[in-house]
mmCIF file of C-alpha atoms in Angstrom:
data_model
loop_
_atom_site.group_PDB
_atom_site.id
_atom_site.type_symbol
_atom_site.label_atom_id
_atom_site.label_comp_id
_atom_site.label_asym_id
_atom_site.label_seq_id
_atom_site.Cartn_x
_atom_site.Cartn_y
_atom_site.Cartn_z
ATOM 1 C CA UNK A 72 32.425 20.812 -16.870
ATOM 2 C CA UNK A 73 32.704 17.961 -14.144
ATOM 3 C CA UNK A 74 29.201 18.752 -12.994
ATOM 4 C CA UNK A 75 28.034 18.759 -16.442
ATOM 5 C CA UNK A 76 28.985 15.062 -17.150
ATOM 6 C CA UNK A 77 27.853 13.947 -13.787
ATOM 7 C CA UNK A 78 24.567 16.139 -13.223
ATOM 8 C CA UNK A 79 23.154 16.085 -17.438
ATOM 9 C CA UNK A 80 24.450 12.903 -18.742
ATOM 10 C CA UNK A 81 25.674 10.044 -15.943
ATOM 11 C CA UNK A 82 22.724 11.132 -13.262
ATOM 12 C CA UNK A 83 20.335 10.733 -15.837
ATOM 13 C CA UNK A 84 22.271 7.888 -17.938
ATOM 14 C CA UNK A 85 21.576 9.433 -21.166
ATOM 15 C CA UNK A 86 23.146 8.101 -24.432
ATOM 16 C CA UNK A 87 26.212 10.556 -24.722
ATOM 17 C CA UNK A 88 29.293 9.714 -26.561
ATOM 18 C CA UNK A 89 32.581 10.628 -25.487
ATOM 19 C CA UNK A 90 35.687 10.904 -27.756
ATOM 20 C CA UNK A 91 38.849 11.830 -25.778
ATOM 21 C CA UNK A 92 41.900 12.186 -27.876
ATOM 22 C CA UNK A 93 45.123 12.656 -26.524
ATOM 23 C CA UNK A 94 44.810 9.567 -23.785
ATOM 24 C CA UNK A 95 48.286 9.534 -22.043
ATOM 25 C CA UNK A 96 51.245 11.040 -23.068
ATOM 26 C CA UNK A 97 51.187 13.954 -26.079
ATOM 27 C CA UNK A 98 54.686 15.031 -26.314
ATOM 28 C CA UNK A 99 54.914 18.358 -27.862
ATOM 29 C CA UNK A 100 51.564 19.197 -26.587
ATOM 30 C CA UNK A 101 52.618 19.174 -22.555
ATOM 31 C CA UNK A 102 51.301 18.899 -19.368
ATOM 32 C CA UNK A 103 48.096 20.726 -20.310
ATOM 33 C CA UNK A 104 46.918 18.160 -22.292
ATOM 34 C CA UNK A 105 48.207 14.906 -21.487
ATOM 35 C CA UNK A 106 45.099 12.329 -21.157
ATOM 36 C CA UNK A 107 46.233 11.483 -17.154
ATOM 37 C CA UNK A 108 42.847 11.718 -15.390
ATOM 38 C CA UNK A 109 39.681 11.069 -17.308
ATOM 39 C CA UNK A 110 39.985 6.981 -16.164
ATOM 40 C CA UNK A 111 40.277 8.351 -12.483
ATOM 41 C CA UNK A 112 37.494 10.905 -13.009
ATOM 42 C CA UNK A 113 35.205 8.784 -15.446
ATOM 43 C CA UNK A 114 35.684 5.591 -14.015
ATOM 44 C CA UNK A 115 33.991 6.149 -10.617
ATOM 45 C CA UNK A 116 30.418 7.742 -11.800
ATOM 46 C CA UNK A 117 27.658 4.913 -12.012
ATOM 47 C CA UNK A 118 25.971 3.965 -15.289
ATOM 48 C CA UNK A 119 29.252 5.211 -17.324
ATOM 49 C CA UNK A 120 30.992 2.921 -19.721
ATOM 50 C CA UNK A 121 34.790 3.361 -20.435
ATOM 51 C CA UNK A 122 37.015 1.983 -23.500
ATOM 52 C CA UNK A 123 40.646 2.120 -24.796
ATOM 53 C CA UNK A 124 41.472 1.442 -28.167
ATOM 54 C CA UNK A 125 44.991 -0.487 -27.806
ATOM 55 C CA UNK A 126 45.292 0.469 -32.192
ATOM 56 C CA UNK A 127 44.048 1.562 -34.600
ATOM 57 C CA UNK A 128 41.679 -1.793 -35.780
ATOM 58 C CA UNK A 129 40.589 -1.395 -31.979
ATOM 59 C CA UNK A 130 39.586 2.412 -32.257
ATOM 60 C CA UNK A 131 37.150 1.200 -35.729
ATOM 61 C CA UNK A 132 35.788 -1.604 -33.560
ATOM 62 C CA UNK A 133 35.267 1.342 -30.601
ATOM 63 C CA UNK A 134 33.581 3.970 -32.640
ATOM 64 C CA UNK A 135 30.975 1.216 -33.865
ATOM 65 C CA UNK A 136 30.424 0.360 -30.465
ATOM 66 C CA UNK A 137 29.902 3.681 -28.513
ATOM 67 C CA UNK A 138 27.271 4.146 -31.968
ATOM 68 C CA UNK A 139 25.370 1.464 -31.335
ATOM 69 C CA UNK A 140 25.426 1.831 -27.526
ATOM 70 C CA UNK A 141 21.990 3.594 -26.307
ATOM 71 C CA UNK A 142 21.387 2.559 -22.924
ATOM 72 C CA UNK A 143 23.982 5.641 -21.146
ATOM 73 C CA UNK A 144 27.029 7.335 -21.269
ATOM 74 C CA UNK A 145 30.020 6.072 -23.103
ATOM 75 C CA UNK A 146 33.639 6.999 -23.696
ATOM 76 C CA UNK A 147 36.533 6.199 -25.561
ATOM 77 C CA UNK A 148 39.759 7.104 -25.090
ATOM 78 C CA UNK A 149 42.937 7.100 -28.108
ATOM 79 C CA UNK A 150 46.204 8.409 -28.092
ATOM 80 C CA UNK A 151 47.473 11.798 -30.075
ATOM 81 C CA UNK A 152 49.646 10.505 -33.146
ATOM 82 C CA UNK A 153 50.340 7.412 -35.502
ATOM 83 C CA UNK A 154 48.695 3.771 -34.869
ATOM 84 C CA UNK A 155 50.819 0.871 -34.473
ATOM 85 C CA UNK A 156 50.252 -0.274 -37.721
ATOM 86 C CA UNK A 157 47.866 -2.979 -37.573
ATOM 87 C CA UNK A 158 45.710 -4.623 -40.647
ATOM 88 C CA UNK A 159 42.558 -2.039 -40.385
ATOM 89 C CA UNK A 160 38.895 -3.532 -40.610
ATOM 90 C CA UNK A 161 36.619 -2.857 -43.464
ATOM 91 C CA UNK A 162 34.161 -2.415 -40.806
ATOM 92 C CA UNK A 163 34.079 -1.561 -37.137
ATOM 93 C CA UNK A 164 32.356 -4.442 -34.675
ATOM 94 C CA UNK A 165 30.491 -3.965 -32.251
ATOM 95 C CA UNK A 166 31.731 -5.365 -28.594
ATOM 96 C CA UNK A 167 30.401 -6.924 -25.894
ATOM 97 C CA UNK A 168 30.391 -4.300 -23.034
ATOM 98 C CA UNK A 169 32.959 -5.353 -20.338
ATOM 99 C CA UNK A 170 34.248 -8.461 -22.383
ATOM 100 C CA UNK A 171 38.759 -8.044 -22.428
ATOM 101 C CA UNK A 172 40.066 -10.330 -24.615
ATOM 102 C CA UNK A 173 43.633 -12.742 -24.398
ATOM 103 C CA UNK A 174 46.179 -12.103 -26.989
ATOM 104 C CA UNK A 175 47.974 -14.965 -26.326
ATOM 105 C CA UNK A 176 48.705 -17.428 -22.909
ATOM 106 C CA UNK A 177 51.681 -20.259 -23.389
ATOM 107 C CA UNK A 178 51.400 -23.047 -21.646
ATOM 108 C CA UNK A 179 52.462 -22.553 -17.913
ATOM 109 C CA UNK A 180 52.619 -18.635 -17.824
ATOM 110 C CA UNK A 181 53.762 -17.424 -14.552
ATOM 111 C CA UNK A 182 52.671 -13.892 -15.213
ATOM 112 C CA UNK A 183 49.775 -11.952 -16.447
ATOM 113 C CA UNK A 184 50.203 -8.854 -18.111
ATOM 114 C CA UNK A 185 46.500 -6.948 -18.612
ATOM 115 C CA UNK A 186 46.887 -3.822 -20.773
ATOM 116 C CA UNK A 187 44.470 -0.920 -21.096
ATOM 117 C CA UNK A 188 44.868 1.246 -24.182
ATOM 118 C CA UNK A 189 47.979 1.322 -26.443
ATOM 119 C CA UNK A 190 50.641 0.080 -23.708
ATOM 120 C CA UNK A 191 49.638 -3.328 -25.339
ATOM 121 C CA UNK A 192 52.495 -3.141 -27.603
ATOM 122 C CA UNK A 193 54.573 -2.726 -25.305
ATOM 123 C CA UNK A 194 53.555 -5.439 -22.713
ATOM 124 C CA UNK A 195 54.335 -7.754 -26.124
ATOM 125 C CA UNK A 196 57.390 -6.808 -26.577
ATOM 126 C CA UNK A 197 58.255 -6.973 -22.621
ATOM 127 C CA UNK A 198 56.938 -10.242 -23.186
ATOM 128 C CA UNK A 199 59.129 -11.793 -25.694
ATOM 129 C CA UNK A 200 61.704 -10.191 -23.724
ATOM 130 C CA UNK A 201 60.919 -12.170 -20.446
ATOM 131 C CA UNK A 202 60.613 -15.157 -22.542
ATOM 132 C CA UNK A 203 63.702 -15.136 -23.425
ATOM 133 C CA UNK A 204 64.652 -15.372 -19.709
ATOM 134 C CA UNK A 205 62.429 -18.435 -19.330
ATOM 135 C CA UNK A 206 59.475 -16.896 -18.074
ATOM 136 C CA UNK A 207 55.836 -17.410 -19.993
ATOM 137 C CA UNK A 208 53.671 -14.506 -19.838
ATOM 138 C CA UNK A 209 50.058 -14.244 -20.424
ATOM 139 C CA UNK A 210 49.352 -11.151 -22.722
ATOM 140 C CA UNK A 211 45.379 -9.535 -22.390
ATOM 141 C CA UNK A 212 43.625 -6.678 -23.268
ATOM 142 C CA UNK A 213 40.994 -5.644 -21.202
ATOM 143 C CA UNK A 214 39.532 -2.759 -23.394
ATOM 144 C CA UNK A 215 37.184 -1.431 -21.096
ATOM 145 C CA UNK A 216 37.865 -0.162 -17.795
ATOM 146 C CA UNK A 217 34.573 0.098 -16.522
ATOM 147 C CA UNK A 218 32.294 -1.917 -16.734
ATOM 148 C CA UNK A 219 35.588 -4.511 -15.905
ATOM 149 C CA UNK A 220 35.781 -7.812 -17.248
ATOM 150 C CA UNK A 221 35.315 -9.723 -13.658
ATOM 151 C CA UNK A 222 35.873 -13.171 -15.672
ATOM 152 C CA UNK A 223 39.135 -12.106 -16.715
ATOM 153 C CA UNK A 224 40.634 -10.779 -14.551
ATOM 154 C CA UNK A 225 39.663 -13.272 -11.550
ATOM 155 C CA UNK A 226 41.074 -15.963 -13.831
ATOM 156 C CA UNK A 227 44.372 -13.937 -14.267
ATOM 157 C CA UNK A 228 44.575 -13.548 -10.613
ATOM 158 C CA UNK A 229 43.742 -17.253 -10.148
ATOM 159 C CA UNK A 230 46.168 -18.760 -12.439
ATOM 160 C CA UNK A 231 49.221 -16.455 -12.277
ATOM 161 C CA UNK A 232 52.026 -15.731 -9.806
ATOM 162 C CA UNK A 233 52.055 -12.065 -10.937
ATOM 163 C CA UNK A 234 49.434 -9.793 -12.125
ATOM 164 C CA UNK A 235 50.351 -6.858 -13.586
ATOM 165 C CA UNK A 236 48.408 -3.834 -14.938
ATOM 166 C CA UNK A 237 49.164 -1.128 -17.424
ATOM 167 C CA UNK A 238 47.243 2.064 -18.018
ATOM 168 C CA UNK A 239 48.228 5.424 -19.956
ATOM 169 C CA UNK A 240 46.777 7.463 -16.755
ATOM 170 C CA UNK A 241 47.018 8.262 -13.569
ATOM 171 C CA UNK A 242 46.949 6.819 -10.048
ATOM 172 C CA UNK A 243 43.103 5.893 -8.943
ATOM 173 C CA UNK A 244 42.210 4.775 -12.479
ATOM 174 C CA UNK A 245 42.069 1.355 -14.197
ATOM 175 C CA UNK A 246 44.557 -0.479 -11.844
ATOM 176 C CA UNK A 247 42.908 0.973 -9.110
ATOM 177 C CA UNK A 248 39.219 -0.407 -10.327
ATOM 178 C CA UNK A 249 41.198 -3.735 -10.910
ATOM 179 C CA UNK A 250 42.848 -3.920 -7.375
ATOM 180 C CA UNK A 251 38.954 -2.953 -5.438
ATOM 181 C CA UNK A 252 37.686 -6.008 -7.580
ATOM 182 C CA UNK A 253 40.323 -8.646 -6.317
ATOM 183 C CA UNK A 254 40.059 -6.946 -2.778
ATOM 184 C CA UNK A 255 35.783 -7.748 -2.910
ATOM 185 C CA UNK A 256 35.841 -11.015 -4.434
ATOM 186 C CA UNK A 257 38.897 -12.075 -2.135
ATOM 187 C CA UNK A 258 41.265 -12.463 -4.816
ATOM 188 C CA UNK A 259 44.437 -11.553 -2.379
ATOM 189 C CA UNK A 260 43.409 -13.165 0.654
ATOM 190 C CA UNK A 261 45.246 -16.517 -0.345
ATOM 191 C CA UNK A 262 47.997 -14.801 -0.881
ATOM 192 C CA UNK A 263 49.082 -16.876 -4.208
ATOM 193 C CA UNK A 264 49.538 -13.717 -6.544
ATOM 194 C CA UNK A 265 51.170 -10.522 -6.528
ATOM 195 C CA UNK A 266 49.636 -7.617 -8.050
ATOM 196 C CA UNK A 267 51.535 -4.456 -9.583
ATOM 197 C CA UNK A 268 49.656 -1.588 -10.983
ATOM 198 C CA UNK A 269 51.790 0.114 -13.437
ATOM 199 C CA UNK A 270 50.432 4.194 -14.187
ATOM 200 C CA UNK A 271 51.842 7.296 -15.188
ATOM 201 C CA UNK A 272 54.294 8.878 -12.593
ATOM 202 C CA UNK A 273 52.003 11.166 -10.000
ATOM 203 C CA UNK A 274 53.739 14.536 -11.308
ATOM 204 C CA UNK A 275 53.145 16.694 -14.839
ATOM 205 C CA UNK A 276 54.827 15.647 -17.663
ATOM 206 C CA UNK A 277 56.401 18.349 -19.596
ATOM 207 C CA UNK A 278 57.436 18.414 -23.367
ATOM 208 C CA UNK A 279 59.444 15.482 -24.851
ATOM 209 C CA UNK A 280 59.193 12.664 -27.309
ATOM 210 C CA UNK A 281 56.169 10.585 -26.399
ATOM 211 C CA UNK A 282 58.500 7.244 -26.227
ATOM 212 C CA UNK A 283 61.148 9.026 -24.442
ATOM 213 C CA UNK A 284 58.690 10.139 -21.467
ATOM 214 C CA UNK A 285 57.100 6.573 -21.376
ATOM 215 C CA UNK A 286 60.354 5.292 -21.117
ATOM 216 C CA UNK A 287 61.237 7.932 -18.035
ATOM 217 C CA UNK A 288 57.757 6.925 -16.607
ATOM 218 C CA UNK A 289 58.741 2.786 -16.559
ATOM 219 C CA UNK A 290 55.586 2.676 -19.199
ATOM 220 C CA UNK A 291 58.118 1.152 -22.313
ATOM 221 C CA UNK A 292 58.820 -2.787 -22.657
ATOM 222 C CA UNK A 293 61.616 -2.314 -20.929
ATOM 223 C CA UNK A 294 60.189 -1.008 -17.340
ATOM 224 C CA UNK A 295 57.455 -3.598 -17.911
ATOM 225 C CA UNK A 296 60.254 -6.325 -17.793
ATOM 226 C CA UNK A 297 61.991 -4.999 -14.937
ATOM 227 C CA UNK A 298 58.219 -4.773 -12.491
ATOM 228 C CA UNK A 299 57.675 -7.833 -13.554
ATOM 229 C CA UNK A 300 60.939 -9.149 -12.595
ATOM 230 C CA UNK A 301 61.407 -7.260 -9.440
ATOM 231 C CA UNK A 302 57.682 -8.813 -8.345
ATOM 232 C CA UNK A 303 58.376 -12.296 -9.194
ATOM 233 C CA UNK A 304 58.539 -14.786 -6.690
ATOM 234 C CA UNK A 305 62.311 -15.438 -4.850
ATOM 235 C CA UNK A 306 62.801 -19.440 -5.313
ATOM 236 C CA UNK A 307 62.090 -21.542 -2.000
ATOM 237 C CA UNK A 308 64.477 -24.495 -1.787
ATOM 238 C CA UNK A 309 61.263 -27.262 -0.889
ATOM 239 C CA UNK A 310 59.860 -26.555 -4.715
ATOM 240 C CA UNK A 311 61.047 -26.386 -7.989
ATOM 241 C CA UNK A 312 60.630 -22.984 -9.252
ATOM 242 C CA UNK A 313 63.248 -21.119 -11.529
ATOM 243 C CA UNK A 314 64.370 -18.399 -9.573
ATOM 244 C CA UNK A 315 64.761 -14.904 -10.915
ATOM 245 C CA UNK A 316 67.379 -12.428 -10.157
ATOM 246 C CA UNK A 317 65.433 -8.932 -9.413
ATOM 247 C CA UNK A 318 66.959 -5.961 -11.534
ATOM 248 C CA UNK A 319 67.256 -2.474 -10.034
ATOM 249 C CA UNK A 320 65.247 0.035 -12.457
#
């Protein structure tokens, strides 16, 4: 089936829609068909084009795009279940391939969270939560994990003290795409931001409540909070930065 994708549709960049339900976590369903891989696998073939719907409004806007996209191979990838609950679109937009978009930056964010998929609910409530604690947090969505959005994410990396990213897959997927573009544009060679990729645990999930295994796998606002704290910078005594007592997980 691998060979198939690779060999009659990506080789030849022919305009082939993808639809893969069940991205991440199913519960009931199991390991057999929990959405881990298909960033890892998709992600690294040439002329493919990769999206995750972080709701429901996002899927509409998705579907319309992947339509209207001609020029190759394209996939989308949604959840099993309910959406979030989000005001739905009469009709789907079209996006600009490889364009994330900010959902909100306060003034003087330290940190950077950059969602893929529906772990953006999440990373908002993980940032109220830090908030709370004094900490401003830039919320994004990047939407598309391949092609990336360079301009994003360069400025994230630029302007943040932490950086981190949040996938419904595996290891070697979108946080790994993110980490090889900071490595080749030099992103980490100053040293001024620390990057955490947060994925699903490398093991198979077995049956549970969906929340109750993203919780287990640090995925839920709460283990988003904690890498985020645990990363964070320990205060130097020649500057003035509030200093942030790291939590065990």
């Amino acid at each position: 089936a691998y060979d198939q994708v690779v060999h009659d549709v990506a080789l030849q960049n022919l305009p082939v829609r993808f639809c893969l339900d069940r991205a991440g976590l199913v519960g009931a369903d199991g390991a057999t068909h929990a959405g881990a891989f298909d960033l890892a696998y998709l992600c690294c073939l040439p002329n493919m084009t990769v999206m995750a719907a972080a709701d429901e409004a996002e899927l509409v806007h998705m579907v319309a795009t992947a339509h209207a996209h001609d020029s190759g191979p394209i996939a989308l990838r949604y959840p099993r279940g309910e959406g979030v609950g989000v005001e739905m679109p009469e009709r789907g937009e079209v996006l600009a391939i490889g364009r994330g978009r900010v959902i909100r930056r306060p003034e003087g964010a330290r940190v950077a969270l950059l969602s893929l998929g529906t772990r953006l609910a999440e990373a908002l409530k993980a940032a109220d939560a830090l908030a709370a604690e004094g900490i401003a947090v830039t919320v994004a969505d990047a939407r598309f994990a391949k092609p990336l959005d360079e301009d994003l994410i360069l400025d994230l990396a630029g302007s943040h003290e932490v950086l981190v990213t949040l996938e419904e897959g595996s290891v070697g997927g979108f946080g790994a795409m993110v980490l090889h573009l900071l490595a080749a544009k030099g992103a980490l060679d100053a040293g001024t931001v620390r990057v955490r990729t947060m994925t699903l645990p490398d093991t198979y999930q077995d049956h549970d409540k969906p929340e109750k295994m993203y919780a287990e796998a640090g995925l839920d606002a709460h283990g988003i909070q904690n890498t985020v704290l645990n990363a964070m910078p320990a205060k130097r005594d020649d500057d003035n930065v509030v200093s942030v007592r790291r939590r065990q997980r």
